[in-house]
mmCIF file of C-alpha atoms in Angstrom:
data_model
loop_
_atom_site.group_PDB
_atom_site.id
_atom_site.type_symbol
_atom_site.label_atom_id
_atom_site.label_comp_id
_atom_site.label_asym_id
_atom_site.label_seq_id
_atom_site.Cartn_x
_atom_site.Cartn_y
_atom_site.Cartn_z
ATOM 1 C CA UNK A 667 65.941 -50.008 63.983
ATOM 2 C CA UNK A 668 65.653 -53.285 62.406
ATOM 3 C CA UNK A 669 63.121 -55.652 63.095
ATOM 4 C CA UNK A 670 64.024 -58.230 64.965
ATOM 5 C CA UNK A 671 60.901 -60.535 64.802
ATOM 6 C CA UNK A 672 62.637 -62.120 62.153
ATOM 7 C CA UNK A 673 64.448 -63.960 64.579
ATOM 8 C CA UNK A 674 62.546 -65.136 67.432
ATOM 9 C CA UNK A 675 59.788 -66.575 64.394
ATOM 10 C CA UNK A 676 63.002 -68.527 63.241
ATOM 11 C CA UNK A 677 63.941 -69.787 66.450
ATOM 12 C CA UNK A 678 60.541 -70.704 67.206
ATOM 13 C CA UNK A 679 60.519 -72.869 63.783
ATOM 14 C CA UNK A 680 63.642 -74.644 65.319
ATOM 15 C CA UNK A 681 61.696 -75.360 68.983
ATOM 16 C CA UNK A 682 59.195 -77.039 66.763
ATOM 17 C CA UNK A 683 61.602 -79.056 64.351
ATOM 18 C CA UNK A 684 63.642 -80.168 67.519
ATOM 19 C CA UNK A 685 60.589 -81.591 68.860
ATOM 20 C CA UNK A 686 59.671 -83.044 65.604
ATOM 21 C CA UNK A 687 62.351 -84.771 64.998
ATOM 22 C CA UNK A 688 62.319 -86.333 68.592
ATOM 23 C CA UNK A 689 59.244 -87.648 68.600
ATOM 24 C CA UNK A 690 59.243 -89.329 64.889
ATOM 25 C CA UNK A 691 62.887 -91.021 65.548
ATOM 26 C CA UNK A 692 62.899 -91.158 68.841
ATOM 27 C CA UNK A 693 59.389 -92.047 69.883
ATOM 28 C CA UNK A 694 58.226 -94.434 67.270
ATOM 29 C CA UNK A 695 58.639 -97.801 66.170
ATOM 30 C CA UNK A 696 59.833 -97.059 62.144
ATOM 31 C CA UNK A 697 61.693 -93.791 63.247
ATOM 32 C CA UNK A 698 63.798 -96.392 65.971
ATOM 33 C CA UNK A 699 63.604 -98.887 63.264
ATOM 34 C CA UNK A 700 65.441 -96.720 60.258
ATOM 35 C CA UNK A 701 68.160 -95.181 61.653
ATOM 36 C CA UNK A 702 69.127 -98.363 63.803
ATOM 37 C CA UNK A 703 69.344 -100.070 59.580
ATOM 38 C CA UNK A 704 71.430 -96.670 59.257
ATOM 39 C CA UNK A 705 74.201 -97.929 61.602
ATOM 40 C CA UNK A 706 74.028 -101.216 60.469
ATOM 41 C CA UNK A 707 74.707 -99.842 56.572
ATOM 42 C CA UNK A 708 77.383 -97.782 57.850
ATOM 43 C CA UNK A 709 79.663 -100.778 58.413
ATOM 44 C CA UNK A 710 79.498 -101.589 54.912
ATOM 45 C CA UNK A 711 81.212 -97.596 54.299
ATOM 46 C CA UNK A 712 84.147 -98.398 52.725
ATOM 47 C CA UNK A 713 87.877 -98.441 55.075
ATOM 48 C CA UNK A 714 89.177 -94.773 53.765
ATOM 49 C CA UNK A 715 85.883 -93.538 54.531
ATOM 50 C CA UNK A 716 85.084 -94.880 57.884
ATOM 51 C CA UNK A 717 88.956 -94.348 58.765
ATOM 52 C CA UNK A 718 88.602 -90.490 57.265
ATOM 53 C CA UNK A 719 85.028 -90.044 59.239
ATOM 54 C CA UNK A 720 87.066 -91.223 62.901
ATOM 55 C CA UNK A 721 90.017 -88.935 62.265
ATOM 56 C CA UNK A 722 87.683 -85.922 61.455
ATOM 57 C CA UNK A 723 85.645 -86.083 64.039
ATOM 58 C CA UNK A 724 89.145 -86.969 66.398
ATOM 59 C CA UNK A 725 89.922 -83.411 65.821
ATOM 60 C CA UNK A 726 87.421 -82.003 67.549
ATOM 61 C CA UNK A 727 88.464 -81.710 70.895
ATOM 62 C CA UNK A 728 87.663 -78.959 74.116
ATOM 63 C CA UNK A 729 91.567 -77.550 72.953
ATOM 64 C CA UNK A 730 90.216 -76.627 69.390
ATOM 65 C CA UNK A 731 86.806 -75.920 70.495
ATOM 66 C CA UNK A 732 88.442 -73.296 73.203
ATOM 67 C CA UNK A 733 90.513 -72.119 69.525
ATOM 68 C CA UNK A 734 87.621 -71.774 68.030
ATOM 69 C CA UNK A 735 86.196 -69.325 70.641
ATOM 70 C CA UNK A 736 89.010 -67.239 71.185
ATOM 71 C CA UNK A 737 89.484 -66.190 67.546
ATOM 72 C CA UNK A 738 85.414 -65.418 67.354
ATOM 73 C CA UNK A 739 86.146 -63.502 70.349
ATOM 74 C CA UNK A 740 89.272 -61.554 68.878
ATOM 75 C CA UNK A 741 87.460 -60.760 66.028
ATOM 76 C CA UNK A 742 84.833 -59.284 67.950
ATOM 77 C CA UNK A 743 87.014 -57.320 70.061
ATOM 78 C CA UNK A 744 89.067 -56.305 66.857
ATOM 79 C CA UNK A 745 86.191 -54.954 65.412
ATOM 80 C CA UNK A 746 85.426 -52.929 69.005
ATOM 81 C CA UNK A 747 82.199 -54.495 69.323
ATOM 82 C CA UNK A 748 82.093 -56.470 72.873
ATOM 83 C CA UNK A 749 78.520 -57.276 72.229
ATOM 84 C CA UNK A 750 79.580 -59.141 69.180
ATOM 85 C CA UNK A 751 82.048 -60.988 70.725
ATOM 86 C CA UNK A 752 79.769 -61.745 73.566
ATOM 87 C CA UNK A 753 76.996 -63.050 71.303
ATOM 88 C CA UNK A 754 78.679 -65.289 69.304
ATOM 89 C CA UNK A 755 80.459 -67.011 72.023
ATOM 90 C CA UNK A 756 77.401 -67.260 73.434
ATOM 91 C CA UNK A 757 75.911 -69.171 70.536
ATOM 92 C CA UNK A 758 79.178 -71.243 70.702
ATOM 93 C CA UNK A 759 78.945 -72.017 74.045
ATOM 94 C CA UNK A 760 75.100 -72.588 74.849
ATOM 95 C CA UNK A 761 75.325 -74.940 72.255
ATOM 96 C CA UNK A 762 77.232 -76.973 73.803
ATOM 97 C CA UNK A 763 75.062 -76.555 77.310
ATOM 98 C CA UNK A 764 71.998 -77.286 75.449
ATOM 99 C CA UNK A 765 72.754 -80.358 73.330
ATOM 100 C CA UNK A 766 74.769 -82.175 76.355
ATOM 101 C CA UNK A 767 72.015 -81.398 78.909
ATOM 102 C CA UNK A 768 69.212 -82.551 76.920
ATOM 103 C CA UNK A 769 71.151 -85.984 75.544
ATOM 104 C CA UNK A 770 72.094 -86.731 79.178
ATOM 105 C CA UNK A 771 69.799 -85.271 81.450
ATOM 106 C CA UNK A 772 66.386 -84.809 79.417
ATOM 107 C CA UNK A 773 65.536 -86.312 76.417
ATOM 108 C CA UNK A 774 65.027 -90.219 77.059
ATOM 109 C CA UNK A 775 65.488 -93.015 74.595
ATOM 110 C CA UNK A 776 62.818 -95.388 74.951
ATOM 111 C CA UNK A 777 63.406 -99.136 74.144
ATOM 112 C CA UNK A 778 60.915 -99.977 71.092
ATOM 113 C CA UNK A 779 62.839 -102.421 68.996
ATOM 114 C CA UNK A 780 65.718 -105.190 70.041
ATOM 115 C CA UNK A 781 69.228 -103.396 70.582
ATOM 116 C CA UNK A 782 71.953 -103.954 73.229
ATOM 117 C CA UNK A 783 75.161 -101.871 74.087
ATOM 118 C CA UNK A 784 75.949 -98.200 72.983
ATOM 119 C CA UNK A 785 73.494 -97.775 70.773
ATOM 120 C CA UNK A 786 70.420 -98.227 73.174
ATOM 121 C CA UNK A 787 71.978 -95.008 75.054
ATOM 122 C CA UNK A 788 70.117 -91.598 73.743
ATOM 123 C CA UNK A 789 72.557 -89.556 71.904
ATOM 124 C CA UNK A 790 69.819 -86.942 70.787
ATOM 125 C CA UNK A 791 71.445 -84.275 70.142
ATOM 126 C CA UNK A 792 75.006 -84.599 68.348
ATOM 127 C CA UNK A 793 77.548 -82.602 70.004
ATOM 128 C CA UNK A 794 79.763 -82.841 67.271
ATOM 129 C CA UNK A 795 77.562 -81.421 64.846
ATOM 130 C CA UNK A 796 76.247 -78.656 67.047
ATOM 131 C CA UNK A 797 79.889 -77.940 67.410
ATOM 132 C CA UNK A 798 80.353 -77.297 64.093
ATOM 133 C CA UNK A 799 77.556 -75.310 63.157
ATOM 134 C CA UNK A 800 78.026 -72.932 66.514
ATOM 135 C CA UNK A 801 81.072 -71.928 64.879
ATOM 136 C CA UNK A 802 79.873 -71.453 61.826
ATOM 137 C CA UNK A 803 77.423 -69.225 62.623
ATOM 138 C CA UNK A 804 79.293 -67.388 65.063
ATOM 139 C CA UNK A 805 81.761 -66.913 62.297
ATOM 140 C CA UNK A 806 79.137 -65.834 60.361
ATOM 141 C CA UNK A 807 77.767 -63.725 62.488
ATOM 142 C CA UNK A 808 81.284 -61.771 64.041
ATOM 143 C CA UNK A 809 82.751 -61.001 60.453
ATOM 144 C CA UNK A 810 82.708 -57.838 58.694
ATOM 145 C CA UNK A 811 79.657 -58.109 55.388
ATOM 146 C CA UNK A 812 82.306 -58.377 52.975
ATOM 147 C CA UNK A 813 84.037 -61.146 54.623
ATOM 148 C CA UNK A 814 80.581 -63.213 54.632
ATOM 149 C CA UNK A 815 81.146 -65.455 51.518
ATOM 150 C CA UNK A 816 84.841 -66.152 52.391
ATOM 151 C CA UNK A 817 83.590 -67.419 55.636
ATOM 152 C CA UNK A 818 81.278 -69.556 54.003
ATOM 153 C CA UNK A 819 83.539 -70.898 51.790
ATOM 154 C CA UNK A 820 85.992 -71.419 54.487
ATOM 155 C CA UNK A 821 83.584 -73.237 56.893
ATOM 156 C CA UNK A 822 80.168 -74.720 55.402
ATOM 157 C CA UNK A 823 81.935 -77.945 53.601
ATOM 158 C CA UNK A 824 84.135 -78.421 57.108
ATOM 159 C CA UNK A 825 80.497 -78.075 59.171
ATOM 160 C CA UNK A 826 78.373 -79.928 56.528
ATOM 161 C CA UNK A 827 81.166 -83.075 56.582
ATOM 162 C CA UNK A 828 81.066 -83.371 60.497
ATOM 163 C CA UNK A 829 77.617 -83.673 60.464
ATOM 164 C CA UNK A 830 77.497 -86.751 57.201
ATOM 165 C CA UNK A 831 80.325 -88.203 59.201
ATOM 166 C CA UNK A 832 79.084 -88.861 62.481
ATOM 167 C CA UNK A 833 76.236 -91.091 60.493
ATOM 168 C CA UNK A 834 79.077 -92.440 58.741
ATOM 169 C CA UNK A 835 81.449 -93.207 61.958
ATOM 170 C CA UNK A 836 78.537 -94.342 63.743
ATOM 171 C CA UNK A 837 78.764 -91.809 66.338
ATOM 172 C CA UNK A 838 75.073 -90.610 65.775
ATOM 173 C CA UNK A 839 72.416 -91.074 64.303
ATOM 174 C CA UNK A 840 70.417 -88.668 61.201
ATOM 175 C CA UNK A 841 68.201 -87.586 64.363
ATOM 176 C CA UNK A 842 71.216 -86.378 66.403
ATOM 177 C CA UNK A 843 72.429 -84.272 63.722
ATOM 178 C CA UNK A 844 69.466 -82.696 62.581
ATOM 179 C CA UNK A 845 68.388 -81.966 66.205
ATOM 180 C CA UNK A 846 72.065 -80.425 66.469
ATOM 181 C CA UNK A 847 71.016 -78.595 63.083
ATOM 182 C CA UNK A 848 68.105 -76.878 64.619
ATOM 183 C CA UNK A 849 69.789 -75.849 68.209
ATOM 184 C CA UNK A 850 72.615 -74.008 66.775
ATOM 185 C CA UNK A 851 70.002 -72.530 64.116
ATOM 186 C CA UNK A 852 67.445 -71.107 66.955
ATOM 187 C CA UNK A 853 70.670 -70.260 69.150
ATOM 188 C CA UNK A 854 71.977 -68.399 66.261
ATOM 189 C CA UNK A 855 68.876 -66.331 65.874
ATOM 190 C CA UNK A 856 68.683 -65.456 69.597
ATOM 191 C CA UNK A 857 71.833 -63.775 69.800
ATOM 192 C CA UNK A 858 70.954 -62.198 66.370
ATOM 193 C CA UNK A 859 67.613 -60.842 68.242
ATOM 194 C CA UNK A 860 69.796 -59.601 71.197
ATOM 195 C CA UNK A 861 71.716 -57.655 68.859
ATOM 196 C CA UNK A 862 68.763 -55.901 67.271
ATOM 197 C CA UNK A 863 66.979 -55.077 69.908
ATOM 198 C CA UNK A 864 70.320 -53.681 70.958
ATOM 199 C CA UNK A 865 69.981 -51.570 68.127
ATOM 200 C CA UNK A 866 73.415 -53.212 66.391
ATOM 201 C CA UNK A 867 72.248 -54.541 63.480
ATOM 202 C CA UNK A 868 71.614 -51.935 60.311
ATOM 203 C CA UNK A 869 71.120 -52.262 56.431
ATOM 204 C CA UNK A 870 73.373 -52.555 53.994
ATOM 205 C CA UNK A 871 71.947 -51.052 50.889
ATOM 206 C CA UNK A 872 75.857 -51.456 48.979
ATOM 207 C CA UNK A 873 76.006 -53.201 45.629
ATOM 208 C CA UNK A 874 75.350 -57.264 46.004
ATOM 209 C CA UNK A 875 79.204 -59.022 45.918
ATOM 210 C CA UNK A 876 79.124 -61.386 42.968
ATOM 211 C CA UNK A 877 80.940 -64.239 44.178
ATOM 212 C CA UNK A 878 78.997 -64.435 47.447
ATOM 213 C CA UNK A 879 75.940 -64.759 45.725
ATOM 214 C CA UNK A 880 77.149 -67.492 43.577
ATOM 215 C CA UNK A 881 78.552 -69.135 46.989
ATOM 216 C CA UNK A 882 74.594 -69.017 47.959
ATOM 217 C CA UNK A 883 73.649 -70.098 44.891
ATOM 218 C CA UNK A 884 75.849 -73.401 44.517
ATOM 219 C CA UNK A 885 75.404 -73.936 48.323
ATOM 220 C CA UNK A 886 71.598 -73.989 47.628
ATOM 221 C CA UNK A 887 72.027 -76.197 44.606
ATOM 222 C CA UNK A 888 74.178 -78.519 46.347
ATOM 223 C CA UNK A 889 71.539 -78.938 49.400
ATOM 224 C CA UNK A 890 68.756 -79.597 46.986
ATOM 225 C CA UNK A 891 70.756 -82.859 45.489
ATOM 226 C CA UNK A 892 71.854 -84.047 48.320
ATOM 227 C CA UNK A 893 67.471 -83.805 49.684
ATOM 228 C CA UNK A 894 66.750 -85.060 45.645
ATOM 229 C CA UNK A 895 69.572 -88.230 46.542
ATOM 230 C CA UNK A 896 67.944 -88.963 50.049
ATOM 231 C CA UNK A 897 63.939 -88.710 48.898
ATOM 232 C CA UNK A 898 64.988 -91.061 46.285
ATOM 233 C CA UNK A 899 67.038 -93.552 47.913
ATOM 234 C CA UNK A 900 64.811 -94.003 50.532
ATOM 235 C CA UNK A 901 61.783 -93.577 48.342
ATOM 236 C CA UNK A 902 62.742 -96.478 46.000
ATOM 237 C CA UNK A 903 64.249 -98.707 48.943
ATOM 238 C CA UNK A 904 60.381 -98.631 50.576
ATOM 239 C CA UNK A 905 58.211 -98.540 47.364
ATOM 240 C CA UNK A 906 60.346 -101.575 45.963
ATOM 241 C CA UNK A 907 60.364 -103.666 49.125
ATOM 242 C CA UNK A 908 58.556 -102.397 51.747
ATOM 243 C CA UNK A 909 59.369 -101.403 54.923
ATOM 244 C CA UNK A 910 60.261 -104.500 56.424
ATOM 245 C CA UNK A 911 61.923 -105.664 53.599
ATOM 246 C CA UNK A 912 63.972 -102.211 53.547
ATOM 247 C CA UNK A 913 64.997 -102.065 57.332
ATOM 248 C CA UNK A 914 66.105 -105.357 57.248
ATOM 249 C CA UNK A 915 67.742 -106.158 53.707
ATOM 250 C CA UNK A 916 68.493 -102.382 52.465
ATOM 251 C CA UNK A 917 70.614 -101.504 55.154
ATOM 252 C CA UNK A 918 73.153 -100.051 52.760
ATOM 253 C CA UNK A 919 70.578 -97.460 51.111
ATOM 254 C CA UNK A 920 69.312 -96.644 54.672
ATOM 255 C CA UNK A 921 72.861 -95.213 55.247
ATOM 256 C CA UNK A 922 73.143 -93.152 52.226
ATOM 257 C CA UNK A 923 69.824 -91.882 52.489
ATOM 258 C CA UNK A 924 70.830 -90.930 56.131
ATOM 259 C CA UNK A 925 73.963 -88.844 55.006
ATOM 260 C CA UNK A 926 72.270 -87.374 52.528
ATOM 261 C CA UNK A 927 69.790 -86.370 54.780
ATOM 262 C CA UNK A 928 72.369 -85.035 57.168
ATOM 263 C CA UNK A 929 73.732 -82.721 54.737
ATOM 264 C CA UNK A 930 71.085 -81.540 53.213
ATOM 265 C CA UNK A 931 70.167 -80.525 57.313
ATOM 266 C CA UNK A 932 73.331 -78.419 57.734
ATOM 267 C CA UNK A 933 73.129 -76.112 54.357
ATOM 268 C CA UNK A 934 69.296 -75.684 55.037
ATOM 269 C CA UNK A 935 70.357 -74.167 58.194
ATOM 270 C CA UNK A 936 73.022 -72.340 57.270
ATOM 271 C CA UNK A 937 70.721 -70.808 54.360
ATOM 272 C CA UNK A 938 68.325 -70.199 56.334
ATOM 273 C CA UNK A 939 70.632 -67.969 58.929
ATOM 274 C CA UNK A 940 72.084 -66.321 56.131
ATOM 275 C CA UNK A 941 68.527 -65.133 54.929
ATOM 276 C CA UNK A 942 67.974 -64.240 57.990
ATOM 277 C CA UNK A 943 70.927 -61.620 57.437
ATOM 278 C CA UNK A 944 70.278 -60.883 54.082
ATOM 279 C CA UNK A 945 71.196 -56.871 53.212
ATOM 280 C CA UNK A 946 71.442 -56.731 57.351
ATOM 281 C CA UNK A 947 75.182 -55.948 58.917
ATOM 282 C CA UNK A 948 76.681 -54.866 62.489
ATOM 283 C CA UNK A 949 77.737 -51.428 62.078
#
C-alpha cells in the first residue's frame, strides 16, 4: 500500500497557510492597507482587460459548475471506479461548502482602515478561484496517468487566469484567492488520503512521458517569474517610498504585484498536488 501520510502533512500545511494568510491581510493594519491600494490600482487596468476579467469570471455559473461535475463524474464511472468519481466530486463540491461558509458565516472582516460599501464586506475566501482549482484537481485526480499533462495543459492557464482576474475585476482581493488556493489544495489531498487508505492508489514505475515533464517544467518556470515580478514590484514600490508613500501613491504597482502574486498561488498549488502524485496512479 502506499503511504498516505503524504497527504494529510500537505493538508495540514494548507490549515496553516489559510490561517496565515487571514490573520496578516485580514487582521492587520498594512495587510488591510495593501490590498485595499490593490483595488484602487485595478481601476487603472486597462478597458480590454477589465472588460475580459468580467466576462471570464461571467462564465462561471452553478450551470457550468454542475458541467463541470458531471463529466468528473463520467469519467470516474467510465473508468469503473465509483470511489474516484465520488472523491473528486467531493473535492469539487466541499469546496464550494467550505469557502462560502467561512466568507459568510465565519471568518469576520474587521474594520482597521477607512472604507465604505462592498468592499468593507469579508470576501475571504474567493469562490471563484476555489472553483477553478476544485476542478482542476479533480481533473487531475479522475484521469488516467497518461492523460495527466493533457489535463494540465488543458486546465492550469484557465484556473491560474480566474484567480489573476478576480484581483483584476475587483471581485477579490490577493487574500481571497490564495485562501481559495490553499482549500482546494488541502481538499485535494484529503480525498487523495481516502483513496490510499482505500488501498486505490499504486506506483507507476513506466518510463517518465516527455512532454509532461516539460509541462512541469515550464509550469514551474512560469510560477517562479510571476513570484520574481511580485517580490520585485512590491519590493521596489516600499524600499523607494515607503509604505505610506506606496499604499497611497503606488496604487498601480500594488495591483500588479497582487496578480502576480495570485498566480504565482495557483501553479504553487497545483505543483505541489502534482508532487504529491508523482510516479503514484489509481489502478
Amino acid at each position: 500500500m502506499v503511504p498516505a501520510r503524504r497527504w494529510l502533512v500537505v493538508a495540514a500545511v494548507c490549515a496553516v497557510v489559510l490561517a496565515a494568510v487571514y490573520f496578516l491581510a485580514v487582521w492587520t493594519v498594512p495587510g488591510q492597507a495593501l490590498e485595499n491600494a490593490a483595488l484602487r490600482g485595478a481601476d487603472e487596468a486597462a478597458a480590454r482587460d477589465q472588460a475580459a476579467a468580467d466576462g471570464t469570471l461571467s462564465r462561471i455559473t452553478v450551470s457550468s459548475l454542475a458541467a463541470a461535475v458531471v463529466v468528473v463524474a463520467l469519467v470516474g464511472l467510465l473508468r469503473r471506479r465509483a470511489d474516484l468519481a465520488f472523491a473528486a466530486v467531493g473535492v469539487i463540491v466541499a469546496g464550494q461548502l467550505v469557502t462560502q461558509v467561512l466568507k459568510r458565516y465565519v471568518l469576520p472582516r474587521p474594520s482597521l482602515v477607512p472604507l465604505t460599501g462592498h468592499y468593507a464586506e469579508n470576501s475571504l475566501p474567493s469562490g471563484h478561484t476555489a472553483i477553478a482549482m476544485t476542478v482542476l484537481f479533480a481533473a487531475l485526480l479522475v484521469v488516467p496517468y497518461r492523460w495527466r499533462g493533457v489535463t494540465l495543459v488543458l486546465l492550469l492557464s484557465w484556473a491560474v487566469g480566474i484567480g489573476a482576474y478576480t484581483v483584476t475585476a475587483k471581485w477579490h482581493r490577493l487574500s481571497d484567492t490564495l485562501a481559495a488556493d490553499a482549500i482546494a489544495l488541502g481538499l485535494a489531498c484529503l480525498a487523495s488520503w481516502w483513496l490510499a487508505r482505500r488501498g486505490s492508489v499504486h506506483r507507476n514505475d513506466g518510463p517518465r512521458r516527455i512532454p509532461r515533464v516539460l509541462v512541469v517544467t515550464l509550469a514551474a518556470l512560469g510560477g517562479a517569474v510571476f513570484l520574481a515580478l511580485g517580490t520585485i514590484l512590491i519590493g521596489a514600490a516600499l524600499i523607494g517610498g515607503g509604505y505610506d508613500e506606496t499604499v497611497r501613491d503606488n496604487a498601480w504597482v500594488v495591483y500588479l504585484a497582487a496578480s502576480s502574486f495570485a498566480s504565482f498561488g495557483s501553479i504553487a498549488a497545483a505543483l505541489a498536488f502534482l508532487a504529491t502524485w508523482r510516479r503514484l496512479e489509481i489502478a
